[in-house]
Short mmCIF file of C-alpha atoms in Angstrom, two decimals:
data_model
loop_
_atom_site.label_atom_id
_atom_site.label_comp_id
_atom_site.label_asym_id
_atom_site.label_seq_id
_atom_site.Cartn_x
_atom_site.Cartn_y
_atom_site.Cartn_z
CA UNK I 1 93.31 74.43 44.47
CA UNK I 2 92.56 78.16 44.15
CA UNK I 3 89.80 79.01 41.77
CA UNK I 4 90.86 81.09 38.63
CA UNK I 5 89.90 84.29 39.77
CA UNK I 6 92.08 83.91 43.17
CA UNK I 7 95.35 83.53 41.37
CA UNK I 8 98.03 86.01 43.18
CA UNK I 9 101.35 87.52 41.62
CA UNK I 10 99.70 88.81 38.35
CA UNK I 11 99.76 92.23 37.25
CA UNK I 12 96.19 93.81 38.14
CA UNK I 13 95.81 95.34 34.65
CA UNK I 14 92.75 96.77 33.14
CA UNK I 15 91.73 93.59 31.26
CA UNK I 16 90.61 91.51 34.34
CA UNK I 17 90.12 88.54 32.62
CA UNK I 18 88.49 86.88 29.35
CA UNK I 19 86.05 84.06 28.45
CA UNK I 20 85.13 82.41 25.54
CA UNK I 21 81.83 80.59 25.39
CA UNK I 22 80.39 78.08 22.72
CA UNK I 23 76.97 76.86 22.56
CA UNK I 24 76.36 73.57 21.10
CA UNK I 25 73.32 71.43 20.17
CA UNK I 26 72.90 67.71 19.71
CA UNK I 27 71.50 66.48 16.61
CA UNK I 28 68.02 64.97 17.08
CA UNK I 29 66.94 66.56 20.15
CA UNK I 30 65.05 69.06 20.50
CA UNK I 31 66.14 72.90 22.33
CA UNK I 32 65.87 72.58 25.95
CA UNK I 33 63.11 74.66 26.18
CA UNK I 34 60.74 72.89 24.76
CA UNK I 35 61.46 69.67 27.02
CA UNK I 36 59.23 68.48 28.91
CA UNK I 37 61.12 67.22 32.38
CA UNK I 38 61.27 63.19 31.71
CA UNK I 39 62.58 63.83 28.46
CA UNK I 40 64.99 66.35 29.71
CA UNK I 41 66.35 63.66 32.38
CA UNK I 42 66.80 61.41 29.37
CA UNK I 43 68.85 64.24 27.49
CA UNK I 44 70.86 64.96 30.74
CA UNK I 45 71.68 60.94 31.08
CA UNK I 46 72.95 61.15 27.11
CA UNK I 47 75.17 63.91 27.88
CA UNK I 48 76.93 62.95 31.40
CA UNK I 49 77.24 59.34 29.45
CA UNK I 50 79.48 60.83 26.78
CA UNK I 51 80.94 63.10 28.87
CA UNK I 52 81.83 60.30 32.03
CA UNK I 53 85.60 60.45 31.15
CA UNK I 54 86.07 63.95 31.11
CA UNK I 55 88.10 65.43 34.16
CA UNK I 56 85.40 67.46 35.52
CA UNK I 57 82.95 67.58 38.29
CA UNK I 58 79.46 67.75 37.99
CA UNK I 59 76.99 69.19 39.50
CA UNK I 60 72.95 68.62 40.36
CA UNK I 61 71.40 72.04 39.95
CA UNK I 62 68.28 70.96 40.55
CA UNK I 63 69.47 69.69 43.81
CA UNK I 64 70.75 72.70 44.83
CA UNK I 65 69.11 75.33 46.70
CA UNK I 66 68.30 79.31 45.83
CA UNK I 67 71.63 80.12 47.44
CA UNK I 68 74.31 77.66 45.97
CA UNK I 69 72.65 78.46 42.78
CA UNK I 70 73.46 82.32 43.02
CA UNK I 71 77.16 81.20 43.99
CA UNK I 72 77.64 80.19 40.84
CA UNK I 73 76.14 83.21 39.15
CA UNK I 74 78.12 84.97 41.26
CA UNK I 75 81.22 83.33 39.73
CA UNK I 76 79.76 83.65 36.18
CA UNK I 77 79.47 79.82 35.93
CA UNK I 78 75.68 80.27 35.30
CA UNK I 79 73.79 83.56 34.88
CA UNK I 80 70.40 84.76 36.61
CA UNK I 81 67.95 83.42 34.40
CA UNK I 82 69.60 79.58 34.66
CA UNK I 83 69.80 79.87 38.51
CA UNK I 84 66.10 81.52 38.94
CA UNK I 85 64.83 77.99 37.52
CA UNK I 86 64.34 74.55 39.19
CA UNK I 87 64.21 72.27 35.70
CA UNK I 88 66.77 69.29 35.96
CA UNK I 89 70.24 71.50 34.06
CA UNK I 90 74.00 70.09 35.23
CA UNK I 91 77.29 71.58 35.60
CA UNK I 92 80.58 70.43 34.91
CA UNK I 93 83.42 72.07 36.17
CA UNK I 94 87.27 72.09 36.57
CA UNK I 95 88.76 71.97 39.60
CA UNK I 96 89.89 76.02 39.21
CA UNK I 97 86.60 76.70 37.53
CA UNK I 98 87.93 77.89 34.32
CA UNK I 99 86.49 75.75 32.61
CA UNK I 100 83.04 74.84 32.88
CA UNK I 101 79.83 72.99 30.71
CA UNK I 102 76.70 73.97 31.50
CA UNK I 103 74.17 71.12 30.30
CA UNK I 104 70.49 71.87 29.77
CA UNK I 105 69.93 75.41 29.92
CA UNK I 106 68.90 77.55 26.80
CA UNK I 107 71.24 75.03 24.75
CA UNK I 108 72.29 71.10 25.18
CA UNK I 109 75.89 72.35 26.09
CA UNK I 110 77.11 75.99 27.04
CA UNK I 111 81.11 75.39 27.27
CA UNK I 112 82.76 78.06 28.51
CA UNK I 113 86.78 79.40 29.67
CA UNK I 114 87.14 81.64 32.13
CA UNK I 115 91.01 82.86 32.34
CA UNK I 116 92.64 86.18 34.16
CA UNK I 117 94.00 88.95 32.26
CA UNK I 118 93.98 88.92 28.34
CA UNK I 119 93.70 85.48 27.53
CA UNK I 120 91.11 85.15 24.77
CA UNK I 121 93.53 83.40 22.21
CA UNK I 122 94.37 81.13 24.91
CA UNK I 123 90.93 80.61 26.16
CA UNK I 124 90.01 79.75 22.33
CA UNK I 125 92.70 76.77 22.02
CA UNK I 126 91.19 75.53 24.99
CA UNK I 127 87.68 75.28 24.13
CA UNK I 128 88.51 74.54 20.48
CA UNK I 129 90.06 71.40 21.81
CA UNK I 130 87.15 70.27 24.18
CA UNK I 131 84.54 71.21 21.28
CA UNK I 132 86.32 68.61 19.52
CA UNK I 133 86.67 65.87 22.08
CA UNK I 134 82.70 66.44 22.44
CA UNK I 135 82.42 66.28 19.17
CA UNK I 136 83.76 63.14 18.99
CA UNK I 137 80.45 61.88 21.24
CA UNK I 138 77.65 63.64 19.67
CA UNK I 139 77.01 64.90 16.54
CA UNK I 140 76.02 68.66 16.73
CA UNK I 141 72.74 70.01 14.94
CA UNK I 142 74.68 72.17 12.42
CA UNK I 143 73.40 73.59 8.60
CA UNK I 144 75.60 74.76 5.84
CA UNK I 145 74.17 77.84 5.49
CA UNK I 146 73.01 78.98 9.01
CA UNK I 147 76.19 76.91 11.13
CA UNK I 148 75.73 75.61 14.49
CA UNK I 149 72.16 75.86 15.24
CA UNK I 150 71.04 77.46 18.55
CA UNK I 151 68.14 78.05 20.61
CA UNK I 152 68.63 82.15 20.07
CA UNK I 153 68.99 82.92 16.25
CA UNK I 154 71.58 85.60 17.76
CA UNK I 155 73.76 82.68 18.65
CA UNK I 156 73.85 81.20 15.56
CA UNK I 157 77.06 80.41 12.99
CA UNK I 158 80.09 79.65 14.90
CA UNK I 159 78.04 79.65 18.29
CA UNK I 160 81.02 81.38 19.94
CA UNK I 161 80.86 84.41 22.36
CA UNK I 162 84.37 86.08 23.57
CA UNK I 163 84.20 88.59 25.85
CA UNK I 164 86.93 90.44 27.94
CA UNK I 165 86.10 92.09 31.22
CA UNK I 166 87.60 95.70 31.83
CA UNK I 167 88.60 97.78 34.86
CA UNK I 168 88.01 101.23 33.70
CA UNK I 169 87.65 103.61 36.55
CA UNK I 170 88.12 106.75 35.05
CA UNK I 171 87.35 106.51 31.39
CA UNK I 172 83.91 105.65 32.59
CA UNK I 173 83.25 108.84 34.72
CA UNK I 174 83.71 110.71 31.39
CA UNK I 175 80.67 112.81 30.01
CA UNK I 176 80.85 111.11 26.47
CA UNK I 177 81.14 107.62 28.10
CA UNK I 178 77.64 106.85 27.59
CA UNK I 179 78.16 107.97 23.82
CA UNK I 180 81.36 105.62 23.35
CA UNK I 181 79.31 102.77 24.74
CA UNK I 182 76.40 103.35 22.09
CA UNK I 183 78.61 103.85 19.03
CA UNK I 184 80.57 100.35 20.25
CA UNK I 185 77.16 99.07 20.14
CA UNK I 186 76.78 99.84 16.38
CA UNK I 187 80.26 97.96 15.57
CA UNK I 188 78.75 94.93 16.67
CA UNK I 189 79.98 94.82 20.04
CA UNK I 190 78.49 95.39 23.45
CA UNK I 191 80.07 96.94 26.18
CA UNK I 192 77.80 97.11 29.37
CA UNK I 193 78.47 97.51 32.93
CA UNK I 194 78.89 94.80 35.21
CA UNK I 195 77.34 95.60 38.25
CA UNK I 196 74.55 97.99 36.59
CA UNK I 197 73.59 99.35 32.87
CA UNK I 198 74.67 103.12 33.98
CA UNK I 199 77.92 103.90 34.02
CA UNK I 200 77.50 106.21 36.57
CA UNK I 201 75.94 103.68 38.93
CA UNK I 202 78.26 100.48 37.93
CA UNK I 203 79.55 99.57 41.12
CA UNK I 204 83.16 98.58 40.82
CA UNK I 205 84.01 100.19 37.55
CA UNK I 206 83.86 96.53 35.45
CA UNK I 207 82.36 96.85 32.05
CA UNK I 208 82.16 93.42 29.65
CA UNK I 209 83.15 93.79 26.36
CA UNK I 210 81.44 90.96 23.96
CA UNK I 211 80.50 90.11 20.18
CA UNK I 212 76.84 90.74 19.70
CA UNK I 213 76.12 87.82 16.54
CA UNK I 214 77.85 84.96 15.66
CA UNK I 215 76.97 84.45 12.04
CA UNK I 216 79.09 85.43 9.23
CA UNK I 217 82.26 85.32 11.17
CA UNK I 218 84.99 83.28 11.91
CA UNK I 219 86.10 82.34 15.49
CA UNK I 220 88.98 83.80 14.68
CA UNK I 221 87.77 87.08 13.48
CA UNK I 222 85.23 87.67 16.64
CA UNK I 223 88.03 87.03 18.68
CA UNK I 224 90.38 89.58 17.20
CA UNK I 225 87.15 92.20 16.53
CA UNK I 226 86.50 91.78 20.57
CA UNK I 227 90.48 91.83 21.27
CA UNK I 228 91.07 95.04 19.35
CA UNK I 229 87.96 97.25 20.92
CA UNK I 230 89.61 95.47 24.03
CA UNK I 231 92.84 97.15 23.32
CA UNK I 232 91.93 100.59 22.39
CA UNK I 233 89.73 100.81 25.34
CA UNK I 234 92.50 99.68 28.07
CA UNK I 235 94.87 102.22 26.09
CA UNK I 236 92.44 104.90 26.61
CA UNK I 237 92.11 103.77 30.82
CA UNK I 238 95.94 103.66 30.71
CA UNK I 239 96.34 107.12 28.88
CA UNK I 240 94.07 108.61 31.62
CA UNK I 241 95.17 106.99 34.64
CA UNK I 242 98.97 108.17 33.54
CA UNK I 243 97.79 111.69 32.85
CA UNK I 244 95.59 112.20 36.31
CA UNK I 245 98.80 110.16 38.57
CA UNK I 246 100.83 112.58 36.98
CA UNK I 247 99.22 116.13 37.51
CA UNK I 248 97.12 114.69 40.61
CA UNK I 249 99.22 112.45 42.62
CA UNK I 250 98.59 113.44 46.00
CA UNK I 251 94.99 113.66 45.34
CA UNK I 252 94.84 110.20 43.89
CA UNK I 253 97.04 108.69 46.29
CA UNK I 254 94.35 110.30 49.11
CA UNK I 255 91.90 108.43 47.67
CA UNK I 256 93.40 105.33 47.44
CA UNK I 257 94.75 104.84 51.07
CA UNK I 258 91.27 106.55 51.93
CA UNK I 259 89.79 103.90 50.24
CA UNK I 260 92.18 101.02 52.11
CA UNK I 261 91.32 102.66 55.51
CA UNK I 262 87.97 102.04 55.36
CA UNK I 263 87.98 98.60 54.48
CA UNK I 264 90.61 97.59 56.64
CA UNK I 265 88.43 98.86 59.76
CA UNK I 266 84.44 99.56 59.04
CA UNK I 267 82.85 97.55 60.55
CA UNK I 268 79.76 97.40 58.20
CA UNK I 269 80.28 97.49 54.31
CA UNK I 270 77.76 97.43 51.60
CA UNK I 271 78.25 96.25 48.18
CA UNK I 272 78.72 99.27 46.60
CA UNK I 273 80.79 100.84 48.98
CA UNK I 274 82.84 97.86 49.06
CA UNK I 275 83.06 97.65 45.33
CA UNK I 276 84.09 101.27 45.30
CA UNK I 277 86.89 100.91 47.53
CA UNK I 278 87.81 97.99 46.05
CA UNK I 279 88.38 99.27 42.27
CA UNK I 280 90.30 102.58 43.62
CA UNK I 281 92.76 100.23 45.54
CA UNK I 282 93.09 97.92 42.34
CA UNK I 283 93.78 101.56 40.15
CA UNK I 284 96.38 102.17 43.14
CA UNK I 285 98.12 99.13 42.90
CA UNK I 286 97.71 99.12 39.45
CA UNK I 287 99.63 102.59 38.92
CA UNK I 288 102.07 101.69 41.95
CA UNK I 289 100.46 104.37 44.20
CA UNK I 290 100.14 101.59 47.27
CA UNK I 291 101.80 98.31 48.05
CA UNK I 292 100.19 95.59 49.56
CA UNK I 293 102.52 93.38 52.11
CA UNK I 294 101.23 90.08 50.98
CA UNK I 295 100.57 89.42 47.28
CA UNK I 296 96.20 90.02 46.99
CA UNK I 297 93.83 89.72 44.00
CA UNK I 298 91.27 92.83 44.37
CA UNK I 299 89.37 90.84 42.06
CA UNK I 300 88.70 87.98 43.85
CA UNK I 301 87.50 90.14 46.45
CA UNK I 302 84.68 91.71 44.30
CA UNK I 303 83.59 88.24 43.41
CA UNK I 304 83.74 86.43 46.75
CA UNK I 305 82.06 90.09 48.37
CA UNK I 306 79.04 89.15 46.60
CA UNK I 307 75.74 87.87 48.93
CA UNK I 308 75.55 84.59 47.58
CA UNK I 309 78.90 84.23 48.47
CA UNK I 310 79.41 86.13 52.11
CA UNK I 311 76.46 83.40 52.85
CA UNK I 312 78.75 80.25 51.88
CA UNK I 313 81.68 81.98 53.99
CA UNK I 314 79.46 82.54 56.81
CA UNK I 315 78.06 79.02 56.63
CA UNK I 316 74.37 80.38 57.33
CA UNK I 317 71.55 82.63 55.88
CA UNK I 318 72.12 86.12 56.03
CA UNK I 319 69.69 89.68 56.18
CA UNK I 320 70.54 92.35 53.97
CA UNK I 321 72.09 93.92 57.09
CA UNK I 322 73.94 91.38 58.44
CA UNK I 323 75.75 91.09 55.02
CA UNK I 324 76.94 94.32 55.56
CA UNK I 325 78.57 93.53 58.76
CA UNK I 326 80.18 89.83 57.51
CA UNK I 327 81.25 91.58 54.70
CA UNK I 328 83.30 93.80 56.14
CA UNK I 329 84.72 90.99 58.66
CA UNK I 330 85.86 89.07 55.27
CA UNK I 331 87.31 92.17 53.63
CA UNK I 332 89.34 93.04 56.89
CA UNK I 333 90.35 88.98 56.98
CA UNK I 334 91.52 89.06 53.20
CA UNK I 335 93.42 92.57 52.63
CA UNK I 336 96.28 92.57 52.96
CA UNK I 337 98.00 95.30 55.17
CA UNK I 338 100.32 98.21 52.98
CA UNK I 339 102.92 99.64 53.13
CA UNK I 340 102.88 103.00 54.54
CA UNK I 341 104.70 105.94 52.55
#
């Protein structure tokens, strides 16, 4: 089964995809963090025990080595700090790896949704319904006032973070882009680059759009706060990529089959350059500037470009440099040819 992010025939839109993520505590344990590693292989046995008849897989991270661990990261199943340590954590995944329950990391149970395209309503029923079937196991550590109770305070209340992730390669390269990010910031929601905190320097053009707190709101509210910035900032990327395909076609259209040139024969790629290409061919495809001859999600091939994950499809180890060259050997495997104007 393809994984979520490989899913063909979609439009490639400007929201690339949305997760919601709920962290969850079990009542008379304490945080993670304070475990010491027997006790935290007796937490891990509680929580695979009332979680045996889910339909998931699970996974041994503390089995796993440096490299499978980054994988994951990679795939945003985990994130750097959880696959930088070697205490005894678990994953559970679907097969498609949308959904996902990371056990033992900052919190008992980090559930998560990972969907393409603007899906956080979606995402919400999901997880809403497998909070409840866990529920039905364990009793959370929850407080009337305070709400679910979480090893960061900024987790706290509903324990719920929805973000949205956003292709915005030309809204970004604007001079007050820095400025729009900061007063976003002040709303209450963060909107940071992907692949580096500078705009200018954010490889690929993907910014992630997420609630900062928790308390005080209702799941439903954070989820329609995040989906309206969400909206007005894809308008905005929409409004500009219309006006410069408009008045600049030629020169965009350069760019983009520039951009598919080089990755359908270098030889050597790095990630940035890759990443560059990449989101210029996903605005052309986007905006109907080039057509691929085989359906292709450019967004697969940002995640799967990754090191961690050129090192799985290579089967072996790889140097900085060599990365270079198998990544370009899996870009000119995976993109498609176009269709020539």
């Amino acid at each position: 089964m393809n994984k979520w992010f490989e899913i063909t025939g979609k439009p490639q839109g400007i929201v690339v995809s949305s997760r919601i993520r709920l962290a969850r505590n079990i009542d008379g344990f304490v945080f993670p963090g304070k475990l010491q590693e027997e006790d935290r292989q007796k937490l891990l046995a509680v929580l695979r025990d009332g979680l045996a008849g889910f339909d998931l897989s699970y996974m041994d991270l503390k089995q796993m080595n440096q490299n499978e661990k980054k994988a994951l990261k990679e795939r945003r199943l985990i994130n750097s700090a959880i696959a930088s340590r070697n205490a005894s954590m678990g994953l559970y995944t679907s097969e498609d790896e949308s959904v996902s329950i990371l056990l033992g990391g900052d919190d008992h149970l980090r559930m998560q949704c990972l969907l393409p395209g603007s899906a956080l309503h979606k995402g919400w029923e999901i997880m809403d319904e497998l909070d409840d079937r866990i529920n039905e196991h364990f009793d959370y550590a929850f407080n009337e006032k305070y709400g679910y109770l979480t090893a960061f305070p900024t987790n706290m209340g509903t324990g719920l973070r929805a973000s949205v992730l956003l292709h915005l390669p030309l809204i970004s390269r604007e001079r007050d882009f820095k400025r729009l990010m900061e007063e976003i910031g002040r709303m209450g929601i963060s909107l940071k680059g992907l692949y580096g905190s500078d705009p200018g320097e954010n490889y690929g053009s993907l910014f992630r759009l997420a609630n900062q707190k928790t308390l005080g709101q209702s799941e439903k509210e954070i989820i329609e706060n995040v989906e309206r910035f969400a909206i007005q900032l894809a308008a905005q990327e929409r409004q500009a990529e219309n006006e410069i395909v408009r008045t600049k076609r030629g020169d965009v259209e350069d760019e983009v089959y520039k951009s598919f040139g080089v990755l359908r024969y270098a030889r050597k790629l790095s990630f940035k350059e890759c990443m560059m290409y990449l989101s210029q061919i996903r605005m052309g495809i986007a905006n109907g500037l080039i057509q691929m001859k085989q359906p292709v999600n450019i967004h697969s091939l940002m995640v799967q470009a990754q090191p961690a994950g050129l090192m799985q499809y290579a089967g072996r180890t790889l140097s900085e440099e060599e990365c270079r060259f198998v990544r370009a050997q899996f870009i000119r495997q995976n993109l498609p040819e176009c269709e020539w104007k």
